[in-house]
Amino acid sequence: MKRPNILFILADDWGYGDLGCYGNPDIRTPCLDRFAEQGTRYTRFYTASCVCSPSRCSFITGHYPGRWQVHAHFARYDLNEERHMPNWLDIAAPSLPRLMHQNGYRTAHYGKWHLGGGGGINGHPDAPFVKAYGYDDTRTWNGNGPTWYETTPWPFTLHNDPDAVWAANSSRMSVDSTIDFISQAPDEPFYVNLWLKDPHAPLHPTKEQREPFAHLPEPQQTYYSVIHNADRHIGRLLDALDELGVADDTLVIFSSDNGPEIRRERLGTYGSVLNLRGRKHCLFDGGIRVPFIVRWPGHTPVGHVVDDTWISAVDLVPTFLAAAGIPMPLSWNPDGASALSALHGQEFRRGMPMMWEWRNADCTGNDEAITGWPMLAIRLEEYMLMLNPVTGQRALYDTVADEGQTRDLAKDKPTLVRTLAGQIEDYSRSLPGYATRPG
């Protein structure tokens, strides 16, 4: 059987409700909506963290990020030290792109990295170049190596955040690089991470990008302009796969690293979580449940919506390896399970819970402040238990019957609470630096 190409499109802070096909009546995402019609849309996909760096760690390693002491986003050296974090992802960690490369795949990473490096005060200059994690080619930001200055390909690391011209063009340029890479050898199998900046702040859409939304107030105008522009360039990439004759052989996934930023006019952020509770920086579903759309012609059912299958970000490494026919190294001990059967439209049951650790538990949800809560969470399909081991606070939610996580069932299901609490507390105690956890 011919090995599939794999294209993983990861947006940044793109909320569960930021797509027309997920139920947003106002936002315009025609390309991704059409993409969903060509494949399968999954409604219960969960990232491994509610912020970017730890979430991205799991997509590379197949491990929960706490195993590599990635507890929050990589920031200044002093902040990393305060959080008992390294300054970059350990180069010796399991690396999906490296293993794909070793097994004959051409590999590339375009867009955000945020696993170490990146210039300015937020990235350590000694962090490995992104290419060292197993890529043939890279052009990134929040990482060391080639990047862009405004719209010019730049040969070395820059701190991109203050660059408004780059921000407005980042999706276009990342997509252009992806198309160029695939075009160089379309007959050879490829694995590409296209990790977009959009719609992460700072947002600087151009006048042209704003035009379809000029009638809207802020921050909707800015946010919808950025989303619509990113959608358009994703559509260009999908069209290019057709033009290059590789679409039928390519597994394409679209998702996001975490939930949307809180709504702030000065930032231009206006992400949606629909009926979910919480946002970015929070372990409630709005912070970790994100869009997940798969198109794989001849494998993934067309026009399907899957509401009864729970998939975790840590499942993607074993899933991609299974799709490519590459054995999982025994030493990797992944935290996930291959969800290949789910991609084929068949039943998938993980057989193990999903787990989260969030040491910076001070988050803003849907118009609510949730301070110090929760720090740990564990999900067994529809049931999610949330804990603060410092205060002893616990709450259990049935997230199918109660999507907004408003009804605490802990007193009604004490046996389930004890079982799940024991599992998540054992996991937390097993992590490096457990003794340094707050409290």
CSV table of C-alpha atoms in Angstrom, one decimal:
chain,number,residue,atom,x,y,z
A,1,MET,CA,0.0,0.0,0.0
A,2,LYS,CA,1.3,3.4,-0.9
A,3,ARG,CA,2.3,5.5,2.1
A,4,PRO,CA,0.2,8.5,2.6
A,5,ASN,CA,1.4,12.1,2.6
A,6,ILE,CA,0.5,13.8,5.9
A,7,LEU,CA,-0.3,17.5,6.2
A,8,PHE,CA,-1.0,18.8,9.7
A,9,ILE,CA,-2.5,22.3,9.7
A,10,LEU,CA,-2.5,23.7,13.2
A,11,ALA,CA,-4.1,27.1,13.9
A,12,ASP,CA,-3.2,29.2,17.0
A,13,ASP,CA,-6.0,30.1,19.5
A,14,TRP,CA,-8.7,29.1,16.9
A,15,GLY,CA,-11.7,28.4,19.1
A,16,TYR,CA,-14.1,25.5,18.9
A,17,GLY,CA,-16.8,27.9,17.6
A,18,ASP,CA,-14.7,29.7,15.1
A,19,LEU,CA,-15.9,27.9,12.0
A,20,GLY,CA,-19.2,27.9,10.2
A,21,CYS,CA,-19.3,24.2,10.0
A,22,TYR,CA,-19.0,24.0,13.8
A,23,GLY,CA,-22.1,26.2,14.2
A,24,ASN,CA,-20.9,29.8,14.1
A,25,PRO,CA,-23.6,31.7,12.2
A,26,ASP,CA,-21.5,34.9,11.7
A,27,ILE,CA,-17.9,33.9,10.9
A,28,ARG,CA,-17.0,33.2,7.3
A,29,THR,CA,-14.9,30.1,6.7
A,30,PRO,CA,-16.0,28.8,3.3
A,31,CYS,CA,-12.8,26.9,2.5
A,32,LEU,CA,-12.7,24.9,5.8
A,33,ASP,CA,-16.4,24.4,5.6
A,34,ARG,CA,-16.0,22.8,2.2
A,35,PHE,CA,-13.0,20.8,3.5
A,36,ALA,CA,-15.2,19.4,6.3
A,37,GLU,CA,-17.8,18.3,3.7
A,38,GLN,CA,-15.1,16.4,1.9
A,39,GLY,CA,-14.1,14.5,5.0
A,40,THR,CA,-15.1,14.0,8.6
A,41,ARG,CA,-15.6,16.5,11.4
A,42,TYR,CA,-14.9,15.3,14.9
A,43,THR,CA,-16.5,17.2,17.8
A,44,ARG,CA,-14.7,15.7,20.7
A,45,PHE,CA,-11.0,16.3,20.1
A,46,TYR,CA,-8.9,17.6,23.0
A,47,THR,CA,-5.5,19.2,23.1
A,48,ALA,CA,-3.0,18.3,25.9
A,49,SER,CA,-3.0,21.8,27.3
A,50,CYS,CA,-4.9,25.0,27.4
A,51,VAL,CA,-1.9,27.0,26.1
A,52,CYS,CA,0.5,26.8,23.2
A,53,SER,CA,3.9,25.4,24.1
A,54,PRO,CA,2.8,22.4,26.1
A,55,SER,CA,0.1,21.7,23.6
A,56,ARG,CA,2.6,21.7,20.7
A,57,CYS,CA,5.0,19.5,22.8
A,58,SER,CA,2.4,16.7,22.7
A,59,PHE,CA,2.0,16.9,18.9
A,60,ILE,CA,5.7,16.3,18.5
A,61,THR,CA,6.3,13.7,21.3
A,62,GLY,CA,3.1,11.9,21.8
A,63,HIS,CA,3.5,12.5,25.5
A,64,TYR,CA,1.7,14.7,28.0
A,65,PRO,CA,3.8,17.9,28.2
A,66,GLY,CA,4.5,17.6,31.9
A,67,ARG,CA,6.7,14.6,31.2
A,68,TRP,CA,9.1,17.1,29.6
A,69,GLN,CA,8.5,19.8,32.2
A,70,VAL,CA,6.7,22.0,29.6
A,71,HIS,CA,4.1,23.4,32.0
A,72,ALA,CA,3.3,26.7,30.2
A,73,HIS,CA,4.5,28.6,27.2
A,74,PHE,CA,8.2,29.1,26.8
A,75,ALA,CA,8.9,32.7,27.9
A,76,ARG,CA,11.8,34.7,29.3
A,77,TYR,CA,14.6,32.7,31.0
A,78,ASP,CA,13.6,33.9,34.5
A,79,LEU,CA,9.9,33.0,33.9
A,80,ASN,CA,10.9,29.6,32.7
A,81,GLU,CA,13.0,29.1,35.8
A,82,GLU,CA,10.1,30.2,38.0
A,83,ARG,CA,7.9,27.7,36.4
A,84,HIS,CA,10.5,25.0,36.8
A,85,MET,CA,10.7,24.6,33.0
A,86,PRO,CA,13.7,24.2,30.6
A,87,ASN,CA,14.3,26.8,28.0
A,88,TRP,CA,13.4,24.5,25.1
A,89,LEU,CA,12.0,21.1,24.4
A,90,ASP,CA,14.7,18.5,25.1
A,91,ILE,CA,16.3,17.5,21.8
A,92,ALA,CA,16.4,13.9,23.0
A,93,ALA,CA,12.6,13.8,23.4
A,94,PRO,CA,10.7,11.5,21.0
A,95,SER,CA,10.2,13.5,17.7
A,96,LEU,CA,7.6,12.5,15.2
A,97,PRO,CA,9.2,14.4,12.3
A,98,ARG,CA,12.6,12.8,13.0
A,99,LEU,CA,11.1,9.3,12.9
A,100,MET,CA,9.2,10.1,9.8
A,101,HIS,CA,12.4,11.4,8.2
A,102,GLN,CA,14.3,8.3,9.2
A,103,ASN,CA,11.7,6.2,7.4
A,104,GLY,CA,11.9,7.9,4.1
A,105,TYR,CA,9.5,10.9,4.4
A,106,ARG,CA,10.4,14.4,3.4
A,107,THR,CA,9.7,16.6,6.4
A,108,ALA,CA,9.1,20.3,6.8
A,109,HIS,CA,7.8,22.8,9.4
A,110,TYR,CA,6.4,26.2,8.4
A,111,GLY,CA,4.9,28.6,10.9
A,112,LYS,CA,4.9,28.8,14.6
A,113,TRP,CA,7.2,26.6,16.7
A,114,HIS,CA,7.3,27.9,20.3
A,115,LEU,CA,9.2,25.0,21.7
A,116,GLY,CA,12.3,27.1,22.3
A,117,GLY,CA,14.1,30.0,20.7
A,118,GLY,CA,12.6,32.7,18.6
A,119,GLY,CA,14.7,35.8,19.4
A,120,GLY,CA,14.0,38.7,21.7
A,121,ILE,CA,13.5,38.3,25.4
A,122,ASN,CA,11.1,35.4,24.9
A,123,GLY,CA,13.4,32.9,23.2
A,124,HIS,CA,16.8,31.5,24.4
A,125,PRO,CA,19.5,32.0,21.8
A,126,ASP,CA,21.0,28.6,22.6
A,127,ALA,CA,17.9,26.6,21.7
A,128,PRO,CA,18.4,24.1,19.0
A,129,PHE,CA,17.4,25.1,15.5
A,130,VAL,CA,13.9,23.8,14.6
A,131,LYS,CA,15.5,21.8,11.9
A,132,ALA,CA,17.4,19.7,14.5
A,133,TYR,CA,14.1,18.0,15.5
A,134,GLY,CA,14.0,16.1,12.3
A,135,TYR,CA,13.0,18.4,9.4
A,136,ASP,CA,14.5,18.8,6.0
A,137,ASP,CA,13.3,22.3,5.8
A,138,THR,CA,11.9,25.0,8.2
A,139,ARG,CA,10.9,28.6,8.2
A,140,THR,CA,9.3,29.5,11.5
A,141,TRP,CA,8.7,32.1,14.2
A,142,ASN,CA,9.0,31.6,18.0
A,143,GLY,CA,11.9,29.3,17.0
A,144,ASN,CA,15.5,29.5,16.1
A,145,GLY,CA,16.4,29.4,12.4
A,146,PRO,CA,15.1,31.0,9.1
A,147,THR,CA,12.0,33.2,9.4
A,148,TRP,CA,10.5,36.3,7.7
A,149,TYR,CA,11.1,40.0,8.1
A,150,GLU,CA,7.9,41.7,7.0
A,151,THR,CA,7.4,39.8,3.7
A,152,THR,CA,11.0,38.9,3.0
A,153,PRO,CA,12.4,35.4,3.8
A,154,TRP,CA,15.0,36.0,6.5
A,155,PRO,CA,18.0,33.7,7.0
A,156,PHE,CA,18.2,33.9,10.8
A,157,THR,CA,16.1,34.2,13.9
A,158,LEU,CA,14.1,37.3,14.6
A,159,HIS,CA,11.5,38.3,17.3
A,160,ASN,CA,8.5,38.6,15.0
A,161,ASP,CA,5.7,39.8,17.4
A,162,PRO,CA,6.2,43.5,16.8
A,163,ASP,CA,6.2,43.1,13.0
A,164,ALA,CA,2.7,44.1,11.8
A,165,VAL,CA,3.5,43.5,8.1
A,166,TRP,CA,4.6,40.0,8.9
A,167,ALA,CA,1.5,39.4,11.0
A,168,ALA,CA,-0.9,40.4,8.2
A,169,ASN,CA,1.0,38.1,5.7
A,170,SER,CA,2.0,35.2,7.9
A,171,SER,CA,-0.7,32.8,6.7
A,172,ARG,CA,0.0,33.5,3.1
A,173,MET,CA,3.8,33.1,3.4
A,174,SER,CA,3.5,29.9,5.4
A,175,VAL,CA,1.2,28.4,2.8
A,176,ASP,CA,3.5,29.6,0.0
A,177,SER,CA,6.4,27.8,1.6
A,178,THR,CA,4.3,24.6,2.1
A,179,ILE,CA,3.3,24.6,-1.6
A,180,ASP,CA,6.8,25.2,-2.7
A,181,PHE,CA,8.1,22.3,-0.6
A,182,ILE,CA,5.5,19.8,-1.9
A,183,SER,CA,6.1,21.0,-5.4
A,184,GLN,CA,9.8,20.2,-5.3
A,185,ALA,CA,9.2,16.4,-5.2
A,186,PRO,CA,5.4,15.6,-5.3
A,187,ASP,CA,6.0,11.9,-6.0
A,188,GLU,CA,7.9,11.4,-2.7
A,189,PRO,CA,6.0,11.0,0.6
A,190,PHE,CA,5.9,14.1,2.8
A,191,TYR,CA,5.1,15.0,6.3
A,192,VAL,CA,4.5,18.8,6.8
A,193,ASN,CA,3.5,20.8,9.8
A,194,LEU,CA,1.8,24.0,8.8
A,195,TRP,CA,1.4,25.7,12.1
A,196,LEU,CA,-0.3,29.1,11.5
A,197,LYS,CA,0.0,32.2,13.6
A,198,ASP,CA,-3.6,33.2,13.1
A,199,PRO,CA,-5.7,34.1,14.9
A,200,HIS,CA,-3.2,34.6,17.8
A,201,ALA,CA,-2.7,38.3,18.8
A,202,PRO,CA,-1.2,40.6,17.8
A,203,LEU,CA,-3.7,40.9,14.9
A,204,HIS,CA,-3.0,43.4,12.1
A,205,PRO,CA,-5.3,42.7,9.2
A,206,THR,CA,-4.9,44.9,6.1
A,207,LYS,CA,-7.6,47.2,4.8
A,208,GLU,CA,-8.2,44.7,2.0
A,209,GLN,CA,-8.6,41.9,4.5
A,210,ARG,CA,-11.0,44.0,6.6
A,211,GLU,CA,-13.2,45.0,3.7
A,212,PRO,CA,-15.8,42.1,3.9
A,213,PHE,CA,-16.3,42.9,7.6
A,214,ALA,CA,-16.0,46.7,7.5
A,215,HIS,CA,-19.6,47.0,8.7
A,216,LEU,CA,-18.9,45.2,12.0
A,217,PRO,CA,-17.8,46.8,15.3
A,218,GLU,CA,-14.5,45.9,17.0
A,219,PRO,CA,-13.2,43.4,18.0
A,220,GLN,CA,-15.4,41.3,15.6
A,221,GLN,CA,-14.1,43.2,12.5
A,222,THR,CA,-10.4,42.5,13.3
A,223,TYR,CA,-11.0,38.9,14.4
A,224,TYR,CA,-13.3,37.9,11.6
A,225,SER,CA,-10.9,39.5,9.0
A,226,VAL,CA,-8.0,37.4,10.3
A,227,ILE,CA,-10.0,34.2,10.4
A,228,HIS,CA,-11.4,34.7,6.9
A,229,ASN,CA,-8.0,35.5,5.5
A,230,ALA,CA,-6.4,32.4,7.1
A,231,ASP,CA,-9.3,30.3,5.7
A,232,ARG,CA,-8.7,31.7,2.2
A,233,HIS,CA,-5.0,30.6,2.3
A,234,ILE,CA,-5.8,27.2,3.6
A,235,GLY,CA,-8.1,26.9,0.6
A,236,ARG,CA,-5.3,27.9,-1.7
A,237,LEU,CA,-3.2,25.1,-0.2
A,238,LEU,CA,-6.0,22.5,-0.6
A,239,ASP,CA,-6.4,23.6,-4.3
A,240,ALA,CA,-2.6,23.2,-4.8
A,241,LEU,CA,-2.8,19.6,-3.6
A,242,ASP,CA,-5.3,19.0,-6.4
A,243,GLU,CA,-3.2,20.8,-8.9
A,244,LEU,CA,-0.1,18.8,-8.0
A,245,GLY,CA,-2.0,15.5,-8.2
A,246,VAL,CA,-1.4,14.5,-4.6
A,247,ALA,CA,-4.7,15.2,-2.9
A,248,ASP,CA,-5.9,11.6,-3.2
A,249,ASP,CA,-2.8,10.4,-1.4
A,250,THR,CA,-2.7,13.0,1.3
A,251,LEU,CA,-4.1,12.8,4.9
A,252,VAL,CA,-4.9,16.4,5.8
A,253,ILE,CA,-5.9,17.4,9.4
A,254,PHE,CA,-7.0,20.8,10.6
A,255,SER,CA,-7.0,21.6,14.3
A,256,SER,CA,-6.0,24.2,16.9
A,257,ASP,CA,-3.5,24.3,19.7
A,258,ASN,CA,-6.0,25.4,22.4
A,259,GLY,CA,-9.1,27.5,22.9
A,260,PRO,CA,-9.5,31.2,22.0
A,261,GLU,CA,-8.1,34.1,23.8
A,262,ILE,CA,-10.5,36.1,26.0
A,263,ARG,CA,-12.4,38.8,24.1
A,264,ARG,CA,-10.6,42.1,24.1
A,265,GLU,CA,-11.1,45.0,21.8
A,266,ARG,CA,-7.6,46.3,22.1
A,267,LEU,CA,-6.2,42.9,21.0
A,268,GLY,CA,-8.9,42.3,18.3
A,269,THR,CA,-9.7,38.9,19.8
A,270,TYR,CA,-13.3,37.6,19.6
A,271,GLY,CA,-13.1,33.8,19.5
A,272,SER,CA,-16.1,31.6,20.2
A,273,VAL,CA,-16.5,28.5,22.3
A,274,LEU,CA,-20.2,28.2,21.6
A,275,ASN,CA,-21.9,26.6,24.6
A,276,LEU,CA,-18.6,25.5,26.3
A,277,ARG,CA,-17.2,26.8,29.5
A,278,GLY,CA,-13.8,28.5,29.7
A,279,ARG,CA,-11.2,29.6,27.2
A,280,LYS,CA,-7.5,29.6,26.7
A,281,HIS,CA,-5.5,29.4,30.0
A,282,CYS,CA,-8.3,27.1,31.5
A,283,LEU,CA,-8.9,23.4,31.7
A,284,PHE,CA,-12.6,23.6,31.2
A,285,ASP,CA,-13.7,22.4,27.7
A,286,GLY,CA,-13.6,25.8,26.1
A,287,GLY,CA,-9.8,25.9,26.7
A,288,ILE,CA,-8.9,22.4,25.4
A,289,ARG,CA,-11.7,21.2,23.1
A,290,VAL,CA,-11.0,22.4,19.6
A,291,PRO,CA,-11.9,21.8,15.9
A,292,PHE,CA,-10.6,18.6,14.3
A,293,ILE,CA,-11.3,18.0,10.7
A,294,VAL,CA,-9.9,15.1,8.6
A,295,ARG,CA,-9.8,14.5,4.9
A,296,TRP,CA,-8.2,11.4,3.6
A,297,PRO,CA,-9.7,10.2,0.3
A,298,GLY,CA,-10.6,6.6,0.2
A,299,HIS,CA,-10.2,6.2,4.0
A,300,THR,CA,-12.1,8.9,5.9
A,301,PRO,CA,-15.9,9.0,5.3
A,302,VAL,CA,-17.1,12.0,3.3
A,303,GLY,CA,-19.5,14.5,4.9
A,304,HIS,CA,-19.6,12.7,8.3
A,305,VAL,CA,-19.8,14.3,11.8
A,306,VAL,CA,-18.5,12.2,14.7
A,307,ASP,CA,-20.0,13.1,18.1
A,308,ASP,CA,-19.3,10.0,20.2
A,309,THR,CA,-15.5,9.5,19.8
A,310,TRP,CA,-13.0,11.1,22.2
A,311,ILE,CA,-9.6,11.7,20.7
A,312,SER,CA,-6.6,13.4,22.4
A,313,ALA,CA,-3.7,15.3,21.0
A,314,VAL,CA,-1.3,12.6,22.3
A,315,ASP,CA,-3.1,10.1,20.1
A,316,LEU,CA,-1.8,11.8,16.9
A,317,VAL,CA,1.8,10.6,17.0
A,318,PRO,CA,0.7,6.9,17.2
A,319,THR,CA,-2.1,7.6,14.6
A,320,PHE,CA,0.3,9.2,12.1
A,321,LEU,CA,2.8,6.4,12.5
A,322,ALA,CA,0.1,3.8,12.1
A,323,ALA,CA,-1.1,5.5,8.9
A,324,ALA,CA,2.4,5.6,7.5
A,325,GLY,CA,3.1,2.0,8.5
A,326,ILE,CA,6.0,3.0,10.8
A,327,PRO,CA,6.5,1.0,14.0
A,328,MET,CA,6.4,2.9,17.3
A,329,PRO,CA,9.8,2.6,19.1
A,330,LEU,CA,9.3,0.7,22.3
A,331,SER,CA,11.3,3.2,24.2
A,332,TRP,CA,8.8,6.0,23.4
A,333,ASN,CA,6.1,4.8,25.8
A,334,PRO,CA,3.4,7.1,24.3
A,335,ASP,CA,0.6,8.5,26.4
A,336,GLY,CA,-1.8,8.1,23.5
A,337,ALA,CA,-3.3,5.3,21.4
A,338,SER,CA,-3.6,5.1,17.6
A,339,ALA,CA,-6.9,6.5,16.5
A,340,LEU,CA,-6.5,5.2,13.0
A,341,SER,CA,-9.8,3.3,13.2
A,342,ALA,CA,-11.6,6.6,14.0
A,343,LEU,CA,-10.1,8.1,10.9
A,344,HIS,CA,-11.5,5.2,8.9
A,345,GLY,CA,-14.9,5.8,10.3
A,346,GLN,CA,-14.8,2.9,12.6
A,347,GLU,CA,-15.3,2.6,16.4
A,348,PHE,CA,-12.4,3.9,18.5
A,349,ARG,CA,-12.2,3.6,22.2
A,350,ARG,CA,-9.0,4.9,23.8
A,351,GLY,CA,-9.1,2.4,26.7
A,352,MET,CA,-7.4,5.0,29.0
A,353,PRO,CA,-8.3,8.4,30.3
A,354,MET,CA,-7.0,11.8,29.1
A,355,MET,CA,-5.1,13.8,31.7
A,356,TRP,CA,-4.1,17.4,32.2
A,357,GLU,CA,-1.8,19.3,34.6
A,358,TRP,CA,-2.0,23.2,34.7
A,359,ARG,CA,0.3,24.7,37.2
A,360,ASN,CA,-0.8,28.3,36.3
A,361,ALA,CA,-4.4,27.9,37.3
A,362,ASP,CA,-5.6,31.5,37.0
A,363,CYS,CA,-7.9,31.7,34.1
A,364,THR,CA,-10.7,33.7,32.7
A,365,GLY,CA,-13.6,31.8,31.3
A,366,ASN,CA,-16.8,33.0,29.7
A,367,ASP,CA,-17.2,36.2,31.7
A,368,GLU,CA,-16.0,34.6,34.9
A,369,ALA,CA,-12.8,34.6,36.8
A,370,ILE,CA,-11.6,31.2,38.0
A,371,THR,CA,-8.6,31.7,40.2
A,372,GLY,CA,-6.5,28.7,41.3
A,373,TRP,CA,-8.9,26.3,39.8
A,374,PRO,CA,-8.5,23.7,38.4
A,375,MET,CA,-4.9,22.5,38.5
A,376,LEU,CA,-5.5,18.9,37.4
A,377,ALA,CA,-8.1,17.3,35.2
A,378,ILE,CA,-8.9,13.8,34.0
A,379,ARG,CA,-11.4,12.7,31.4
A,380,LEU,CA,-12.9,9.3,30.8
A,381,GLU,CA,-15.1,9.8,27.7
A,382,GLU,CA,-18.0,11.9,28.8
A,383,TYR,CA,-17.0,12.3,32.4
A,384,MET,CA,-14.4,14.9,33.4
A,385,LEU,CA,-13.1,15.3,37.0
A,386,MET,CA,-11.3,18.6,37.9
A,387,LEU,CA,-9.2,19.1,41.0
A,388,ASN,CA,-7.1,21.5,43.0
A,389,PRO,CA,-4.8,19.3,45.1
A,390,VAL,CA,-3.9,22.4,47.2
A,391,THR,CA,-7.4,23.3,48.3
A,392,GLY,CA,-9.0,19.9,47.9
A,393,GLN,CA,-11.6,21.2,45.6
A,394,ARG,CA,-13.1,18.7,43.2
A,395,ALA,CA,-15.9,18.7,40.6
A,396,LEU,CA,-17.2,16.0,38.2
A,397,TYR,CA,-19.1,16.9,35.0
A,398,ASP,CA,-20.9,14.9,32.4
A,399,THR,CA,-19.8,16.9,29.4
A,400,VAL,CA,-22.4,15.3,27.0
A,401,ALA,CA,-25.5,16.0,29.1
A,402,ASP,CA,-24.0,19.2,30.4
A,403,GLU,CA,-21.7,20.8,27.8
A,404,GLY,CA,-21.4,24.0,29.8
A,405,GLN,CA,-20.0,22.1,32.8
A,406,THR,CA,-22.5,23.7,35.3
A,407,ARG,CA,-23.7,20.7,37.3
A,408,ASP,CA,-21.2,19.1,39.7
A,409,LEU,CA,-21.9,15.4,40.0
A,410,ALA,CA,-19.1,14.6,42.5
A,411,LYS,CA,-21.5,13.8,45.3
A,412,ASP,CA,-23.7,11.6,43.0
A,413,LYS,CA,-20.8,9.4,41.8
A,414,PRO,CA,-18.3,9.1,44.6
A,415,THR,CA,-16.8,5.8,43.3
A,416,LEU,CA,-16.0,7.3,39.9
A,417,VAL,CA,-14.5,10.4,41.6
A,418,ARG,CA,-12.2,8.3,43.8
A,419,THR,CA,-11.1,6.2,40.9
A,420,LEU,CA,-10.3,9.1,38.6
A,421,ALA,CA,-8.8,11.2,41.4
A,422,GLY,CA,-6.4,8.4,42.2
A,423,GLN,CA,-5.3,8.1,38.6
A,424,ILE,CA,-4.7,11.8,38.0
A,425,GLU,CA,-2.9,12.3,41.3
A,426,ASP,CA,-0.6,9.3,40.5
A,427,TYR,CA,0.1,10.8,37.2
A,428,SER,CA,0.9,14.2,38.7
A,429,ARG,CA,3.2,12.7,41.3
A,430,SER,CA,5.1,10.8,38.6
A,431,LEU,CA,6.1,14.0,36.7
A,432,PRO,CA,9.6,15.5,37.0
A,433,GLY,CA,9.7,18.3,39.4
A,434,TYR,CA,6.5,17.2,41.2
A,435,ALA,CA,7.9,18.6,44.5
A,436,THR,CA,8.0,22.1,42.9
A,437,ARG,CA,4.3,22.2,42.1
A,438,PRO,CA,2.6,25.3,43.6
A,439,GLY,CA,1.3,24.6,47.1
